[in-house]
Amino acid sequence: MKYDTFLLKCSGSATGYFMPELQTGFSISAKEGVTIYSFLTGYCGISDEYISGKVKTIMIDGGPVDDIFNTKIHDKGVCALSGAMPGIVGAMMRIGSPYAAMRESITVKPEGGDESGREILVDVKLFNVILADKGADFLKRGILLREKRIFNLFIKHGNDIFSCCREVLFNGKPVDFKKQLTDGVSMDRLVMLKLEMEDER
Amino acid sequence: MDKILRINMSAKGGPALKEESNAKYPGMGGRALTTAIIAGEVHPMANPLGEENKLVIAPGLLSGSAAAMSGRISIGCKSPLTGGIKEANSGGQAAQVMARLGYAAIVLEGRAPEGELYKVVINKDGVKIDKAPEYKMLPNYDLIEKVKATHGDKVACISIGPAGEMKLGAASIACTDMEFRPTRHAGRGGVGAVMGSKGVKIIILDDAGLENRKPADPEKFREANKVFVEGLRTHAVTGSALPAYGTNVLVNLINEAGGFPTNNFKEGRFAGASSISGETIADIETKRGANPTHGCHRGCVIRCSGTYHDKNGKFLSKQPEYETVWAHGANCGIDDPDKIAMLDFLDDNYGLDTIDMGAAIAVAMDAGLAKFGDGDAAINLIKEVGKGTPLGRIIGSGAATTAKVFGVERAPVVKGQAMPAYDPRAIQGIGVTYATSTQGADHTAGYCITANVLKVGGFVDPLKSEGQVELSRNLQIATAAIDSTGMCLFIAFAILDQPETFQALIDMLNAFYGLSMTADDVAALGKQILTMERDFNKKAGFTALDDRLPRYFYTEKLPPHNALFTVTDEELDSVYNW
């Protein structure tokens, strides 16, 4: 599916304003039936090396996962990614934790699912070191957000964000987001948000 | 560090000092020593605020040495909050300085005459104790400013605020940090009230002219310390996550797991979590010129503490810890980091446990005294405590008392002590520890080393659901042992994953004392400590019925997982079977 796209041509410093959105969650489009591992490598652009080295906790719908190679994502599911966390509870939540028994009741286990291959949407949340390491990469690749969240962000931090931007385009054309807001856009629809970091060229 | 200093506050003619050898307590420091003295010398039925109770302050076995991370100090007594034995510990500078002064423990005994307040000054020339009426009801920050004027800022202080002087159940004991601020606290169990009951406002420790304690085998010690530090620096938690974000990095993860107690344990997720997460607060700190990466004592290589500035760039408080951000944030429905930091400052200033205060305010909100989410109302409630109003004294006595006074059923306490920041319905294993810990609901009681490294109680199969009882048992044993070393509990993350780092810790102890301990000996020490604590509590009147969570955790489902606590009474009763 094609989504209308906001493209911000900006400096890398603009990414900081989007970090809370990346913690709260954004959507990524994928095919139904893929495993968590395939989703992360194939649809999120995260390398196998990074997953095994740094992604220490993965949750699906709030439940920690131990088997990312056989557990599947599903439509409207929420996939949260975290680095290694402190505390006994942080240790419990890790993939394959020796303390897994202590959170047994919320652990997500592999089970069969629909493998139709249809397009689905998965909400992704990035926490701590994963947010720091991969947040900008997701923004460059593009994330799906409800349009009202983007406008709310622009209303809250617009001056700061636009001061870091040379150009803001909507479907390739310059846009006045304030005018678009008053024009009554469909605020519930999903749109693509992409950042093109000009200082990284 | 071979002396015990006893100060009898009841002696005729004023406080009497006595020094003795610690030979009676071989190989004991920190929690092992506080527990051994309390269990051996305090009548289990003693009134916690009475003459018979004692307050024991003990640095760890490696405190005052060049060992990294060895800055924890244990404070033990019979708790006025739980009615059982208590060990609360703190970071800051006090452990290192006290150990260099040669004291394995300071024991406050008896009780000063009502209304009298003392300061104790200890330096290389000896101990001096004087009346200090000028310190009466001073909050901790003001107190430390006065001390700075007379003793400079190179000393370390152990003090109480007004809450301790009022002998409130949630009163803490403050220890100064590297910047000579009273930001590190032995928070739990009302230890500050016991210090207040002794009539001691502050202990000023001055190690000027003294050097680090020397190991028996300097070469082996240096090598083990090097391996230990390397293990901490290369581990993902101690080398990366904690320095970058502090302990508050846990907010997003626990919230996502549905185990982040919200609005007095009614829900497991807080809508405002991303506003108060470690990631967000570290970003605020950086933008305001504060420091998100900072050690709480010299020799810390993890540096998980930090400073928090207000909107004008002025110091407001230390970086609030995860438990504080939860207790005053989600648990009270507050998503404003500035309000949470102010509550943290007020807790430190008045000398209060942030966990029990957050829980008490949430209970008060349930009682209709304020609305969930109203940060200003929460600040005013803490200020009531500082003023010593009747309402403030109720809140300052903790969540259990507040719930009783206002008739609130939902009091998230075990043995009278408020639960920390993990809902035991979503994370059942932590509930086993909350229920059965000798300390009351306590997350640090089971915080430590994998059973399969220590090999206590046999290998635990992580895939067996019933493993959580065995894990909780083994974690409690291991934590009790680590609490005796004076090591920061956060070393546990590296130890947990890296057996060579754990071995380096044992090697350091052996090199320092000329011993040949093994992991089995460490486990035996942990069991010995827990057995002493458990026996004390039994004699104080505790039964198996005290090892339970409040009933509503078994009957009220917690969204989003709609989970109940399902561990059986039989399983809970088996935790101490070894």
PDB file of C-alpha atoms in Angstrom, chain B residues 211-385:
ATOM      1  CA  GLU B 211      44.954   6.102  53.583  1.00  0.00           C
ATOM      2  CA  ASN B 212      43.091   3.315  51.845  1.00  0.00           C
ATOM      3  CA  ARG B 213      42.934  -0.002  53.658  1.00  0.00           C
ATOM      4  CA  LYS B 214      45.699  -2.335  52.513  1.00  0.00           C
ATOM      5  CA  PRO B 215      45.091  -5.864  51.219  1.00  0.00           C
ATOM      6  CA  ALA B 216      46.908  -8.898  52.605  1.00  0.00           C
ATOM      7  CA  ASP B 217      48.117  -9.765  49.115  1.00  0.00           C
ATOM      8  CA  PRO B 218      48.390  -6.504  47.157  1.00  0.00           C
ATOM      9  CA  GLU B 219      49.417  -8.110  43.865  1.00  0.00           C
ATOM     10  CA  LYS B 220      46.565 -10.612  43.730  1.00  0.00           C
ATOM     11  CA  PHE B 221      44.135  -7.947  44.880  1.00  0.00           C
ATOM     12  CA  ARG B 222      45.224  -5.534  42.159  1.00  0.00           C
ATOM     13  CA  GLU B 223      44.894  -8.219  39.495  1.00  0.00           C
ATOM     14  CA  ALA B 224      41.442  -9.325  40.693  1.00  0.00           C
ATOM     15  CA  ASN B 225      40.228  -5.710  40.853  1.00  0.00           C
ATOM     16  CA  LYS B 226      41.437  -5.187  37.294  1.00  0.00           C
ATOM     17  CA  VAL B 227      39.493  -8.201  36.017  1.00  0.00           C
ATOM     18  CA  PHE B 228      36.463  -7.091  38.022  1.00  0.00           C
ATOM     19  CA  VAL B 229      36.501  -3.556  36.582  1.00  0.00           C
ATOM     20  CA  GLU B 230      37.027  -4.853  33.073  1.00  0.00           C
ATOM     21  CA  GLY B 231      33.977  -7.099  33.513  1.00  0.00           C
ATOM     22  CA  LEU B 232      31.866  -4.137  34.588  1.00  0.00           C
ATOM     23  CA  ARG B 233      33.059  -1.891  31.782  1.00  0.00           C
ATOM     24  CA  THR B 234      32.422  -4.378  29.008  1.00  0.00           C
ATOM     25  CA  HIS B 235      28.999  -5.557  30.157  1.00  0.00           C
ATOM     26  CA  ALA B 236      26.014  -4.108  28.280  1.00  0.00           C
ATOM     27  CA  VAL B 237      24.151  -3.046  31.444  1.00  0.00           C
ATOM     28  CA  THR B 238      26.953  -1.765  33.656  1.00  0.00           C
ATOM     29  CA  GLY B 239      29.052  -0.438  30.799  1.00  0.00           C
ATOM     30  CA  SER B 240      26.346   1.119  28.658  1.00  0.00           C
ATOM     31  CA  ALA B 241      22.671   1.263  29.729  1.00  0.00           C
ATOM     32  CA  LEU B 242      23.180   2.369  33.331  1.00  0.00           C
ATOM     33  CA  PRO B 243      25.766   5.090  32.640  1.00  0.00           C
ATOM     34  CA  ALA B 244      23.693   6.507  29.774  1.00  0.00           C
ATOM     35  CA  TYR B 245      20.250   6.554  31.369  1.00  0.00           C
ATOM     36  CA  GLY B 246      20.540   5.594  35.047  1.00  0.00           C
ATOM     37  CA  THR B 247      18.259   3.094  36.742  1.00  0.00           C
ATOM     38  CA  ASN B 248      15.234   4.881  35.299  1.00  0.00           C
ATOM     39  CA  VAL B 249      16.000   3.215  31.984  1.00  0.00           C
ATOM     40  CA  LEU B 250      13.632   0.495  33.212  1.00  0.00           C
ATOM     41  CA  VAL B 251      10.451   2.587  32.850  1.00  0.00           C
ATOM     42  CA  ASN B 252       9.682   1.804  29.215  1.00  0.00           C
ATOM     43  CA  LEU B 253      10.450  -1.886  29.529  1.00  0.00           C
ATOM     44  CA  ILE B 254       8.455  -2.571  32.695  1.00  0.00           C
ATOM     45  CA  ASN B 255       5.613  -0.442  31.370  1.00  0.00           C
ATOM     46  CA  GLU B 256       5.584  -2.417  28.140  1.00  0.00           C
ATOM     47  CA  ALA B 257       5.510  -5.656  30.139  1.00  0.00           C
ATOM     48  CA  GLY B 258       2.347  -4.425  31.851  1.00  0.00           C
ATOM     49  CA  GLY B 259       4.038  -4.585  35.246  1.00  0.00           C
ATOM     50  CA  PHE B 260       4.417  -0.819  35.919  1.00  0.00           C
ATOM     51  CA  PRO B 261       1.993  -0.161  38.776  1.00  0.00           C
ATOM     52  CA  THR B 262      -0.168   2.820  37.918  1.00  0.00           C
ATOM     53  CA  ASN B 263      -2.640   4.843  40.021  1.00  0.00           C
ATOM     54  CA  ASN B 264      -2.035   2.843  43.189  1.00  0.00           C
ATOM     55  CA  PHE B 265      -1.617  -0.555  41.538  1.00  0.00           C
ATOM     56  CA  LYS B 266      -4.857  -0.411  39.536  1.00  0.00           C
ATOM     57  CA  GLU B 267      -3.248  -0.823  36.125  1.00  0.00           C
ATOM     58  CA  GLY B 268       0.016  -2.196  34.777  1.00  0.00           C
ATOM     59  CA  ARG B 269       0.624   0.458  32.155  1.00  0.00           C
ATOM     60  CA  PHE B 270       0.987   4.215  32.448  1.00  0.00           C
ATOM     61  CA  ALA B 271      -0.023   6.343  29.463  1.00  0.00           C
ATOM     62  CA  GLY B 272       2.586   8.959  30.368  1.00  0.00           C
ATOM     63  CA  ALA B 273       5.510   6.524  30.573  1.00  0.00           C
ATOM     64  CA  SER B 274       7.496   7.993  27.685  1.00  0.00           C
ATOM     65  CA  SER B 275       7.344  11.425  29.362  1.00  0.00           C
ATOM     66  CA  ILE B 276       9.149  10.116  32.452  1.00  0.00           C
ATOM     67  CA  SER B 277      11.360   7.435  30.925  1.00  0.00           C
ATOM     68  CA  GLY B 278      15.098   7.299  31.490  1.00  0.00           C
ATOM     69  CA  GLU B 279      15.619   8.203  27.859  1.00  0.00           C
ATOM     70  CA  THR B 280      13.492  11.351  28.179  1.00  0.00           C
ATOM     71  CA  ILE B 281      14.882  12.442  31.541  1.00  0.00           C
ATOM     72  CA  ALA B 282      18.494  11.965  30.398  1.00  0.00           C
ATOM     73  CA  ASP B 283      17.677  14.152  27.406  1.00  0.00           C
ATOM     74  CA  ILE B 284      16.194  16.860  29.682  1.00  0.00           C
ATOM     75  CA  GLU B 285      19.252  16.700  31.938  1.00  0.00           C
ATOM     76  CA  THR B 286      21.639  17.113  29.019  1.00  0.00           C
ATOM     77  CA  LYS B 287      19.696  20.027  27.537  1.00  0.00           C
ATOM     78  CA  ARG B 288      19.614  21.825  30.909  1.00  0.00           C
ATOM     79  CA  GLY B 289      23.324  21.410  31.553  1.00  0.00           C
ATOM     80  CA  ALA B 290      22.950  18.715  34.211  1.00  0.00           C
ATOM     81  CA  ASN B 291      24.921  15.494  34.236  1.00  0.00           C
ATOM     82  CA  PRO B 292      23.185  12.194  33.475  1.00  0.00           C
ATOM     83  CA  THR B 293      26.335  10.117  34.045  1.00  0.00           C
ATOM     84  CA  HIS B 294      27.773  10.435  37.514  1.00  0.00           C
ATOM     85  CA  GLY B 295      28.998   8.213  40.348  1.00  0.00           C
ATOM     86  CA  CYS B 296      27.464   8.363  43.816  1.00  0.00           C
ATOM     87  CA  HIS B 297      30.797   7.585  45.485  1.00  0.00           C
ATOM     88  CA  ARG B 298      34.483   7.640  44.611  1.00  0.00           C
ATOM     89  CA  GLY B 299      35.590   4.377  43.047  1.00  0.00           C
ATOM     90  CA  CYS B 300      32.344   3.848  41.151  1.00  0.00           C
ATOM     91  CA  VAL B 301      32.930   2.761  37.580  1.00  0.00           C
ATOM     92  CA  ILE B 302      29.274   2.249  36.589  1.00  0.00           C
ATOM     93  CA  ARG B 303      28.183   5.858  37.271  1.00  0.00           C
ATOM     94  CA  CYS B 304      24.419   5.309  37.132  1.00  0.00           C
ATOM     95  CA  SER B 305      23.489   8.371  39.175  1.00  0.00           C
ATOM     96  CA  GLY B 306      23.159  11.891  37.823  1.00  0.00           C
ATOM     97  CA  THR B 307      21.996  15.415  38.526  1.00  0.00           C
ATOM     98  CA  TYR B 308      18.711  17.044  37.565  1.00  0.00           C
ATOM     99  CA  HIS B 309      18.373  20.770  36.914  1.00  0.00           C
ATOM    100  CA  ASP B 310      15.240  22.893  36.882  1.00  0.00           C
ATOM    101  CA  LYS B 311      14.057  24.889  33.868  1.00  0.00           C
ATOM    102  CA  ASN B 312      16.484  27.670  34.783  1.00  0.00           C
ATOM    103  CA  GLY B 313      19.447  25.333  34.802  1.00  0.00           C
ATOM    104  CA  LYS B 314      19.841  25.249  38.605  1.00  0.00           C
ATOM    105  CA  PHE B 315      20.384  22.049  40.576  1.00  0.00           C
ATOM    106  CA  LEU B 316      17.033  20.697  41.712  1.00  0.00           C
ATOM    107  CA  SER B 317      17.803  17.151  42.846  1.00  0.00           C
ATOM    108  CA  LYS B 318      19.854  14.133  42.038  1.00  0.00           C
ATOM    109  CA  GLN B 319      18.669  12.219  38.979  1.00  0.00           C
ATOM    110  CA  PRO B 320      15.563  10.479  40.328  1.00  0.00           C
ATOM    111  CA  GLU B 321      16.013   6.710  40.468  1.00  0.00           C
ATOM    112  CA  TYR B 322      13.669   4.278  38.753  1.00  0.00           C
ATOM    113  CA  GLU B 323      11.823   3.477  41.974  1.00  0.00           C
ATOM    114  CA  THR B 324      11.279   7.178  42.666  1.00  0.00           C
ATOM    115  CA  VAL B 325      10.111   7.973  39.161  1.00  0.00           C
ATOM    116  CA  TRP B 326       7.638   5.131  39.444  1.00  0.00           C
ATOM    117  CA  ALA B 327       6.491   5.850  43.024  1.00  0.00           C
ATOM    118  CA  HIS B 328       5.932   9.570  42.545  1.00  0.00           C
ATOM    119  CA  GLY B 329       5.200   9.278  38.828  1.00  0.00           C
ATOM    120  CA  ALA B 330       3.060   6.461  37.460  1.00  0.00           C
ATOM    121  CA  ASN B 331       1.841   5.274  40.834  1.00  0.00           C
ATOM    122  CA  CYS B 332       0.438   8.765  41.481  1.00  0.00           C
ATOM    123  CA  GLY B 333      -0.513   9.325  37.821  1.00  0.00           C
ATOM    124  CA  ILE B 334       2.072  12.136  37.478  1.00  0.00           C
ATOM    125  CA  ASP B 335       3.890  12.475  34.142  1.00  0.00           C
ATOM    126  CA  ASP B 336       5.817  15.698  34.747  1.00  0.00           C
ATOM    127  CA  PRO B 337       9.567  15.056  35.333  1.00  0.00           C
ATOM    128  CA  ASP B 338      10.004  18.455  37.050  1.00  0.00           C
ATOM    129  CA  LYS B 339       7.344  17.617  39.649  1.00  0.00           C
ATOM    130  CA  ILE B 340       8.865  14.181  40.210  1.00  0.00           C
ATOM    131  CA  ALA B 341      12.320  15.705  40.677  1.00  0.00           C
ATOM    132  CA  MET B 342      10.873  18.185  43.190  1.00  0.00           C
ATOM    133  CA  LEU B 343       9.241  15.318  45.112  1.00  0.00           C
ATOM    134  CA  ASP B 344      12.581  13.506  45.080  1.00  0.00           C
ATOM    135  CA  PHE B 345      14.313  16.593  46.488  1.00  0.00           C
ATOM    136  CA  LEU B 346      11.698  16.986  49.222  1.00  0.00           C
ATOM    137  CA  ASP B 347      12.012  13.315  50.194  1.00  0.00           C
ATOM    138  CA  ASP B 348      15.795  13.673  50.451  1.00  0.00           C
ATOM    139  CA  ASN B 349      15.519  16.953  52.303  1.00  0.00           C
ATOM    140  CA  TYR B 350      13.020  15.780  54.925  1.00  0.00           C
ATOM    141  CA  GLY B 351      14.656  12.334  55.047  1.00  0.00           C
ATOM    142  CA  LEU B 352      11.983  10.020  53.648  1.00  0.00           C
ATOM    143  CA  ASP B 353      11.873   6.766  51.705  1.00  0.00           C
ATOM    144  CA  THR B 354      10.696   7.640  48.206  1.00  0.00           C
ATOM    145  CA  ILE B 355       9.057   4.244  47.692  1.00  0.00           C
ATOM    146  CA  ASP B 356       6.883   4.323  50.795  1.00  0.00           C
ATOM    147  CA  MET B 357       6.115   8.010  50.255  1.00  0.00           C
ATOM    148  CA  GLY B 358       4.987   7.464  46.665  1.00  0.00           C
ATOM    149  CA  ALA B 359       2.871   4.542  47.795  1.00  0.00           C
ATOM    150  CA  ALA B 360       1.406   6.561  50.696  1.00  0.00           C
ATOM    151  CA  ILE B 361       0.493   9.491  48.456  1.00  0.00           C
ATOM    152  CA  ALA B 362      -1.172   7.141  45.965  1.00  0.00           C
ATOM    153  CA  VAL B 363      -3.166   5.636  48.829  1.00  0.00           C
ATOM    154  CA  ALA B 364      -4.093   9.181  49.916  1.00  0.00           C
ATOM    155  CA  MET B 365      -5.207   9.879  46.346  1.00  0.00           C
ATOM    156  CA  ASP B 366      -7.386   6.769  46.489  1.00  0.00           C
ATOM    157  CA  ALA B 367      -8.832   8.180  49.698  1.00  0.00           C
ATOM    158  CA  GLY B 368      -9.756  11.384  47.887  1.00  0.00           C
ATOM    159  CA  LEU B 369      -7.142  13.679  49.454  1.00  0.00           C
ATOM    160  CA  ALA B 370      -5.849  14.579  46.007  1.00  0.00           C
ATOM    161  CA  LYS B 371      -6.487  13.625  42.404  1.00  0.00           C
ATOM    162  CA  PHE B 372      -4.287  11.160  40.549  1.00  0.00           C
ATOM    163  CA  GLY B 373      -2.028  13.154  38.263  1.00  0.00           C
ATOM    164  CA  ASP B 374      -1.989  16.283  40.417  1.00  0.00           C
ATOM    165  CA  GLY B 375       1.714  16.894  40.952  1.00  0.00           C
ATOM    166  CA  ASP B 376       1.257  20.068  42.968  1.00  0.00           C
ATOM    167  CA  ALA B 377      -1.086  18.291  45.384  1.00  0.00           C
ATOM    168  CA  ALA B 378       1.502  15.532  45.839  1.00  0.00           C
ATOM    169  CA  ILE B 379       4.177  18.151  46.567  1.00  0.00           C
ATOM    170  CA  ASN B 380       1.907  19.761  49.145  1.00  0.00           C
ATOM    171  CA  LEU B 381       1.315  16.403  50.845  1.00  0.00           C
ATOM    172  CA  ILE B 382       5.079  15.868  51.228  1.00  0.00           C
ATOM    173  CA  LYS B 383       5.422  19.399  52.555  1.00  0.00           C
ATOM    174  CA  GLU B 384       2.836  18.481  55.205  1.00  0.00           C
ATOM    175  CA  VAL B 385       5.276  15.799  56.340  1.00  0.00           C
TER     176      VAL B 385
END
